[in-house]
mmCIF file of C-alpha atoms and ligand atoms in Angstrom:
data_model
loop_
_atom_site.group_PDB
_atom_site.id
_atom_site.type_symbol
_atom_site.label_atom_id
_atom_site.label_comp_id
_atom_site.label_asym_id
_atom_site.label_seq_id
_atom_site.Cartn_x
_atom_site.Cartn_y
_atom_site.Cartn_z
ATOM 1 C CA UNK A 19 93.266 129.254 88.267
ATOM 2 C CA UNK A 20 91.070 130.067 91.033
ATOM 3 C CA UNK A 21 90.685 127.752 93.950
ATOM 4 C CA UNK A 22 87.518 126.956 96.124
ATOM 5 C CA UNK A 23 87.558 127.131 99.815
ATOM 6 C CA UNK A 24 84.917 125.851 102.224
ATOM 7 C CA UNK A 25 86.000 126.401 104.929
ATOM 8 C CA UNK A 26 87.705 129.068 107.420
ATOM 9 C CA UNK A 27 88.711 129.590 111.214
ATOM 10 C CA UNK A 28 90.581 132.628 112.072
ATOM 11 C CA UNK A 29 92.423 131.821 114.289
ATOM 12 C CA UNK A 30 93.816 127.842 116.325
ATOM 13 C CA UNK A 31 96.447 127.443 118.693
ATOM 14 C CA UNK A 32 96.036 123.811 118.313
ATOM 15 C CA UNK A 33 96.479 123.123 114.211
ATOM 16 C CA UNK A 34 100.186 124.047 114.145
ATOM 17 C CA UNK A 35 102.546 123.600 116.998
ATOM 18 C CA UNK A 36 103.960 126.538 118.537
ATOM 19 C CA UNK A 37 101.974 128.761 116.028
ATOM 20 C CA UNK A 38 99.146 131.262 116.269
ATOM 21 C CA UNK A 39 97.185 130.320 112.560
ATOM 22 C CA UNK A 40 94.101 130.948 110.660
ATOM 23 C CA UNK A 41 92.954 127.489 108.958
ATOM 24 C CA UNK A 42 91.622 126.777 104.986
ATOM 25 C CA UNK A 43 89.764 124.370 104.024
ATOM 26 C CA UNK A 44 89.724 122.858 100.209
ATOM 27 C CA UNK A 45 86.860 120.682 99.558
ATOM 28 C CA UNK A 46 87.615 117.075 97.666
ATOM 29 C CA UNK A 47 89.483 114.237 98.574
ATOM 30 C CA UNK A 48 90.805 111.224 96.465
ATOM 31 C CA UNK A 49 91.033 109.146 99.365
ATOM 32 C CA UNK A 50 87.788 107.873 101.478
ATOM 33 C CA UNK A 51 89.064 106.861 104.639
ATOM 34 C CA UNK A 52 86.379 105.400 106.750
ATOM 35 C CA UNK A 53 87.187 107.380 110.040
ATOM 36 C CA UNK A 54 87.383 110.664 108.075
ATOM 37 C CA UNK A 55 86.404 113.629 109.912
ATOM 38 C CA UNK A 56 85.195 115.716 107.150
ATOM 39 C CA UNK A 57 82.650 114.112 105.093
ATOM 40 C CA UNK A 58 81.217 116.749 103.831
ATOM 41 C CA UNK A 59 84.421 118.051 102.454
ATOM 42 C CA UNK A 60 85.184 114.320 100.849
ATOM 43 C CA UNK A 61 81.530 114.027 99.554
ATOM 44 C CA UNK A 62 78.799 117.114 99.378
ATOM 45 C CA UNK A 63 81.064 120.007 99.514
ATOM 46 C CA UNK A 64 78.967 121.313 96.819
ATOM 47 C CA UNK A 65 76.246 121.818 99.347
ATOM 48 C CA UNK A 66 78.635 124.300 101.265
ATOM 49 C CA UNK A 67 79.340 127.449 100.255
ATOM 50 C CA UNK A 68 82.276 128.881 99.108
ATOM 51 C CA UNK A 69 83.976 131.837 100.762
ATOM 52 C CA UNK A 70 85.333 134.531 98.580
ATOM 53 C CA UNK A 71 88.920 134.548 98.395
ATOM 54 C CA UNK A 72 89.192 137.993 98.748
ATOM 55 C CA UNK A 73 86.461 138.171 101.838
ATOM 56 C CA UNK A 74 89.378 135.411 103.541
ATOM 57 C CA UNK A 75 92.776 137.703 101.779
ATOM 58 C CA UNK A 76 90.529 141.282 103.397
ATOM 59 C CA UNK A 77 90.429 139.135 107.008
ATOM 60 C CA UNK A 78 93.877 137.721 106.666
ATOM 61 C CA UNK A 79 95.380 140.914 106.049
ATOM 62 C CA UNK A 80 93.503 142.791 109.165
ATOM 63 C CA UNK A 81 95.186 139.647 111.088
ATOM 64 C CA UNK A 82 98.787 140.237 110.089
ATOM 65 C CA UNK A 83 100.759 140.768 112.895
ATOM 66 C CA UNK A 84 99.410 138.704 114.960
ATOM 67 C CA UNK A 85 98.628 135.059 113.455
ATOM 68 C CA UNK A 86 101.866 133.404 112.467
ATOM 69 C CA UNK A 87 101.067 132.242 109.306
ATOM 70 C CA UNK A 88 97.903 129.943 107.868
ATOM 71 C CA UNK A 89 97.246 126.030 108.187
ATOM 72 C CA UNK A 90 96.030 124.994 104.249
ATOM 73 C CA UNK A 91 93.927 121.424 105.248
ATOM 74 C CA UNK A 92 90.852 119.734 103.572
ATOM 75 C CA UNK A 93 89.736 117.035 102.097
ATOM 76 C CA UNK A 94 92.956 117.150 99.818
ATOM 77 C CA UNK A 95 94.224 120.688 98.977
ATOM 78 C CA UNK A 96 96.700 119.670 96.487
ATOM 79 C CA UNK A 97 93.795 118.254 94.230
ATOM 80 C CA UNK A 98 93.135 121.902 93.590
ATOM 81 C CA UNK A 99 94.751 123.841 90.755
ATOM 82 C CA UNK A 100 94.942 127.094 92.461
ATOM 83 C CA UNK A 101 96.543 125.810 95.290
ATOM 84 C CA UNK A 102 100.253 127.358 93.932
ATOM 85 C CA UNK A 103 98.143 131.320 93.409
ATOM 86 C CA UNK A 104 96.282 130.522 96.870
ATOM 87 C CA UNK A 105 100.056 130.320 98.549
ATOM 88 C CA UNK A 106 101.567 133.261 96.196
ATOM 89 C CA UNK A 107 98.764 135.151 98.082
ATOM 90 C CA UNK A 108 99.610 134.355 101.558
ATOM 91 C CA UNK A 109 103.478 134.505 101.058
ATOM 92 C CA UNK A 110 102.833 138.059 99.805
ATOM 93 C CA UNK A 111 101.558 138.489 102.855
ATOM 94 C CA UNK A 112 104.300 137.740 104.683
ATOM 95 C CA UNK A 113 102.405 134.456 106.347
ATOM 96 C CA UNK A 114 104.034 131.011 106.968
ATOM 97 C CA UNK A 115 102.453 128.260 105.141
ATOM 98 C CA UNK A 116 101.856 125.465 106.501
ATOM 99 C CA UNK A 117 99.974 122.279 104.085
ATOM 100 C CA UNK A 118 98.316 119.178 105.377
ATOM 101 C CA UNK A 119 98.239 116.146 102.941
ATOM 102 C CA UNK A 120 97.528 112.675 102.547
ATOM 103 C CA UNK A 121 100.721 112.541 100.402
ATOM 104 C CA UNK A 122 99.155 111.266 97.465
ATOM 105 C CA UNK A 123 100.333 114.067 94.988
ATOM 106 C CA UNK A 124 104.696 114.184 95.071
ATOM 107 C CA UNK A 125 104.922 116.317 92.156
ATOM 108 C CA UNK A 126 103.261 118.983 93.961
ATOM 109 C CA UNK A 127 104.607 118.875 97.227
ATOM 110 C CA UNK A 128 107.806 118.958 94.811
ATOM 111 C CA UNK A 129 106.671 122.033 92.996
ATOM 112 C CA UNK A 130 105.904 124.011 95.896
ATOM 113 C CA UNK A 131 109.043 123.266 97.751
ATOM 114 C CA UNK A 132 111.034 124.176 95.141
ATOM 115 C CA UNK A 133 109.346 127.596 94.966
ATOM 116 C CA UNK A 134 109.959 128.332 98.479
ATOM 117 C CA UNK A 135 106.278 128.471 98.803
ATOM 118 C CA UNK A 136 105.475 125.968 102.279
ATOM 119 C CA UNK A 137 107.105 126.473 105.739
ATOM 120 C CA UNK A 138 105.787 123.136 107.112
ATOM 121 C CA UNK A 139 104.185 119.680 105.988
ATOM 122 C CA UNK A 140 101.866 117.560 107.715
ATOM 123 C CA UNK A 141 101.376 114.191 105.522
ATOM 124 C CA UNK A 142 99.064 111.187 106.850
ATOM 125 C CA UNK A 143 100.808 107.938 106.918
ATOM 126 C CA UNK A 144 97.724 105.772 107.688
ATOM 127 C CA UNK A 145 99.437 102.121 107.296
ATOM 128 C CA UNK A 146 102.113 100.589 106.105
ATOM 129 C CA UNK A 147 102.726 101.620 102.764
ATOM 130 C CA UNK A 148 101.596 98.117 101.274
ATOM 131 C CA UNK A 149 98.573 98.590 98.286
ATOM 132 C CA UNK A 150 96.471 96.548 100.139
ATOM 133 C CA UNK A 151 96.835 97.553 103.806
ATOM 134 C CA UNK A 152 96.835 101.012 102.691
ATOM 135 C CA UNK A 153 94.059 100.403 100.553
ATOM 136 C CA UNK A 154 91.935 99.719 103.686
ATOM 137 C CA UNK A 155 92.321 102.391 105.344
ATOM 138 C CA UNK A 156 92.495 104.779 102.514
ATOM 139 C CA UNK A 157 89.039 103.161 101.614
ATOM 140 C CA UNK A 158 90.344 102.579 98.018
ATOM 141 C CA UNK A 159 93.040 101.714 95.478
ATOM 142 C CA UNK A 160 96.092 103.470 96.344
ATOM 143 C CA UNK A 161 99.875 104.486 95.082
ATOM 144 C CA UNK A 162 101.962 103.452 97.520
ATOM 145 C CA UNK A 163 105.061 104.538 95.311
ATOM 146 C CA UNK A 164 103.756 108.056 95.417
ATOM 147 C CA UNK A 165 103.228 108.208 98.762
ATOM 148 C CA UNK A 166 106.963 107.372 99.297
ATOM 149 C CA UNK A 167 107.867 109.478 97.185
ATOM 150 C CA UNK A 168 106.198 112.344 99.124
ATOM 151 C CA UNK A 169 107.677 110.995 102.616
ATOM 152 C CA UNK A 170 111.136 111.500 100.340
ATOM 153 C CA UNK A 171 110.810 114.739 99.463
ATOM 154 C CA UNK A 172 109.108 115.552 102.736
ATOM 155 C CA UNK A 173 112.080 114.487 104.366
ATOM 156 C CA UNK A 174 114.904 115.839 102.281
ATOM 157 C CA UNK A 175 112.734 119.357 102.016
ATOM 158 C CA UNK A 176 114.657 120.492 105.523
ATOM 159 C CA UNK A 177 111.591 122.159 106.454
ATOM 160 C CA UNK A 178 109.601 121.821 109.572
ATOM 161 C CA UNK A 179 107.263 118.643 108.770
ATOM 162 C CA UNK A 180 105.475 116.009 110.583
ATOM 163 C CA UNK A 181 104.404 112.917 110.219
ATOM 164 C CA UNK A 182 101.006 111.430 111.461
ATOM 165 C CA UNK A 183 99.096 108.101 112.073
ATOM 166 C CA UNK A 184 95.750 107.760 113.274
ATOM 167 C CA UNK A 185 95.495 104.752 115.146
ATOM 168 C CA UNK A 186 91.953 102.701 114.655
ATOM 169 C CA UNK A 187 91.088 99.465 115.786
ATOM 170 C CA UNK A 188 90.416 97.061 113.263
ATOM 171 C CA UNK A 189 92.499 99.200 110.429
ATOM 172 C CA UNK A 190 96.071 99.202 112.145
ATOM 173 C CA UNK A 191 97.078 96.805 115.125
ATOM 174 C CA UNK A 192 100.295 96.744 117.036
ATOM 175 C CA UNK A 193 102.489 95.081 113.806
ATOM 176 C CA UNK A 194 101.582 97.701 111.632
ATOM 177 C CA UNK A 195 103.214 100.120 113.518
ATOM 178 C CA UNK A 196 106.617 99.447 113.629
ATOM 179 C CA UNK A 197 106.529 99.296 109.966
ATOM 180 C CA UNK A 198 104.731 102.585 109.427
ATOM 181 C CA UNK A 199 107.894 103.750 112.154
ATOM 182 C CA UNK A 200 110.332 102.327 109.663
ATOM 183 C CA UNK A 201 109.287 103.922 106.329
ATOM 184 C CA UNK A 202 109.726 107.588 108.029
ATOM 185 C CA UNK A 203 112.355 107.032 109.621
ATOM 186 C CA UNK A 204 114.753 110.243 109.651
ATOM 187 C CA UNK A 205 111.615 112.455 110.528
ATOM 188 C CA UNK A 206 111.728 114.804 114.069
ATOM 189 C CA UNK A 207 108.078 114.221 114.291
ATOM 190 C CA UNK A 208 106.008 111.626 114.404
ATOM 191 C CA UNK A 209 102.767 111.522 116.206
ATOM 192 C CA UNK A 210 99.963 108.741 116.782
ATOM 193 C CA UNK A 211 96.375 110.068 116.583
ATOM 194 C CA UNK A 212 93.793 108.493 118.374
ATOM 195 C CA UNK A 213 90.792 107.673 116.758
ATOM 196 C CA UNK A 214 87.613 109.466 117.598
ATOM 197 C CA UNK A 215 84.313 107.529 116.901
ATOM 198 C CA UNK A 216 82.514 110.589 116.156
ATOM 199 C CA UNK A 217 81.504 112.247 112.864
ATOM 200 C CA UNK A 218 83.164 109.566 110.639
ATOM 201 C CA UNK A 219 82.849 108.790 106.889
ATOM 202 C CA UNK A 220 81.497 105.251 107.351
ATOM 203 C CA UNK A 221 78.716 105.828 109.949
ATOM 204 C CA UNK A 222 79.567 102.179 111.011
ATOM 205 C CA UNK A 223 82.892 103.601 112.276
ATOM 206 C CA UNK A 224 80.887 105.242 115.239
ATOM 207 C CA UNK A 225 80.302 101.825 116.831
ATOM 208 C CA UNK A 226 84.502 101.461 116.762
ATOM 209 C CA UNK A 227 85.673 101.949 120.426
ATOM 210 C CA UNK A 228 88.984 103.212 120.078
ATOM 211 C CA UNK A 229 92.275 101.592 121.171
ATOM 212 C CA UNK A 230 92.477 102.167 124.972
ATOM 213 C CA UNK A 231 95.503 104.770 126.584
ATOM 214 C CA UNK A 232 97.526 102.064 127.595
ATOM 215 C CA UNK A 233 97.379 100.597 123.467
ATOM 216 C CA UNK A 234 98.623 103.626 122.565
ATOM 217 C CA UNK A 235 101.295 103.943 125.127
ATOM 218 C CA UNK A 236 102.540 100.445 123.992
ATOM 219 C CA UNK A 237 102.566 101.509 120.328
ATOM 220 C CA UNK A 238 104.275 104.910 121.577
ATOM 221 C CA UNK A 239 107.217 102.791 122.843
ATOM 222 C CA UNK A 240 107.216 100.574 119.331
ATOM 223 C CA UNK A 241 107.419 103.995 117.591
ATOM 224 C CA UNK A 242 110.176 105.218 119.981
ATOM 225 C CA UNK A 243 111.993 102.180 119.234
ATOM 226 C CA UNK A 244 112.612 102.840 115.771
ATOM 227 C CA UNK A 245 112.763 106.540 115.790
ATOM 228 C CA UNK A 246 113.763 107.604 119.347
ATOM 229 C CA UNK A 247 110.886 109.783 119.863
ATOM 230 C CA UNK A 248 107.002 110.107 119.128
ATOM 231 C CA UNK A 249 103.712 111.747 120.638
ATOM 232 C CA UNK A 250 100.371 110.881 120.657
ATOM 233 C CA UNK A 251 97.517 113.243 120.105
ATOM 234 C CA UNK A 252 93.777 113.237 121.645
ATOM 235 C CA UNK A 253 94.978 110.397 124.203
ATOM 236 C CA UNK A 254 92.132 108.732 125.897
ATOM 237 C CA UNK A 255 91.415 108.851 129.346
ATOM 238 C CA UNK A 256 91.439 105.236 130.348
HETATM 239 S S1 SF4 B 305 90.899 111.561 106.253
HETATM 240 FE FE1 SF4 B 305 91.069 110.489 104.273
HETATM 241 S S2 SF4 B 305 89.142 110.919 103.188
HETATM 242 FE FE2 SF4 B 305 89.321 112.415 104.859
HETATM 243 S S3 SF4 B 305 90.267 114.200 103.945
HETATM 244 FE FE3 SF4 B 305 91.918 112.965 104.828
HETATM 245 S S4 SF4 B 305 92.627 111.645 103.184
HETATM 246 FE FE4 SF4 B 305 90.633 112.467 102.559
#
């Protein structure tokens, strides 16, 4: 089953801790958060075009050595039927895997654990895992059973994982939080995610002004609370 990418950077130090990685992007999305970053992967990736598997396997292999292993993000890769060949691929490679998700598909993160085929998670918890709150910020109907089942398996995979939250006003307040904190609890990492008002989904998301650094501090400690540790990424300045 082949599998369509969009998308490809060579080479981040900042899409997986610690690691040196070349980034994928899979075009589609079931989800349509409003502060969603990538649009045009969610709604005209047809407009994009598609890079040749084998032009991204021919640059991948002249890299190995050097990158650690390859970040697999989107939209929502595990929509994609060739994800499973796509990470054959790399593995043969001898690259680390690592997926992002919105944790909507269990029975794949499932299948590809139990293959041995993913060195590291990233899921999306976006709010507490109640239909309607998540429904909000998911921008849609959503299966809140599934995505517990993927925090399960996530966290009883033993591999490196983390767990993420973008925090936007008017989608997640302080009460939410502690909740979100609760239903991972067990993880090693958990990180808040400030939201950027800046090439969103909903263009009425760019009038948002995002929660101010001492917000997220407060929210930090709520998180630390229940789990004993979390970070916060893209902090504002004030
Ligand atoms: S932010 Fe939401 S809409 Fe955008 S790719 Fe992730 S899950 Fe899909």
């Amino acid at each position: 089953m082949p599998v369509t990418i969009k998308g490809f950077i060579e080479t981040s130090l900042i899409e997986w801790e610690g690691m040196l990685a070349s980034i994928l992007f899979l075009p589609g999305c079931n989800f349509r958060c409003s502060y969603c970053h990538s649009p045009h992967l969610v709604y005209s990736s047809e407009d994009m075009e598609t890079i040749p598997l084998e032009a991204i396997m021919e640059s991948l292999r002249k890299r190995r050595g050097w990158i650690d292993g390859v970040v697999i993000s989107g939209g929502e890769p595990t929509l994609q039927k060739g994800l499973k060949g796509l990470i054959r691929q790399l593995k043969a490679l001898g690259l680390k895997v690592k997926l992002d998700t919105n944790g909507s598909n269990p029975a794949v993160l499932a299948e590809l654990l139990e293959e041995g085929l993913l060195d590291c998670i990233a899921m999306d918890v976006k709010a507490p895992l109640r239909e309607e709150e998540y429904g909000k910020a998911a921008g849609g109907p959503c299966d809140v059973g599934a995505l517990r089942r993927s925090i399960r398996i996530i966290l009883q995979s033993g591999i490196e994982h983390e767990f993420r939250t973008t925090v936007c006003p008017g989608l997640l307040a302080e009460d939410g939080i502690g909740e979100i904190a609760r239903d991972v609890r067990g993880t090693k990492r958990y990180v808040l995610q400030s939201f950027r008002p800046n090439n969103c989904l909903d263009p009425d998301m760019l009038e948002v002004k995002p929660y101010p650094a001492e917000t997220l501090k407060k929210f930090k400690e709520i998180v630390q609370y229940h789990l004993g540790h979390c970070s916060i990424r893209g902090e504002p300045s004030s």
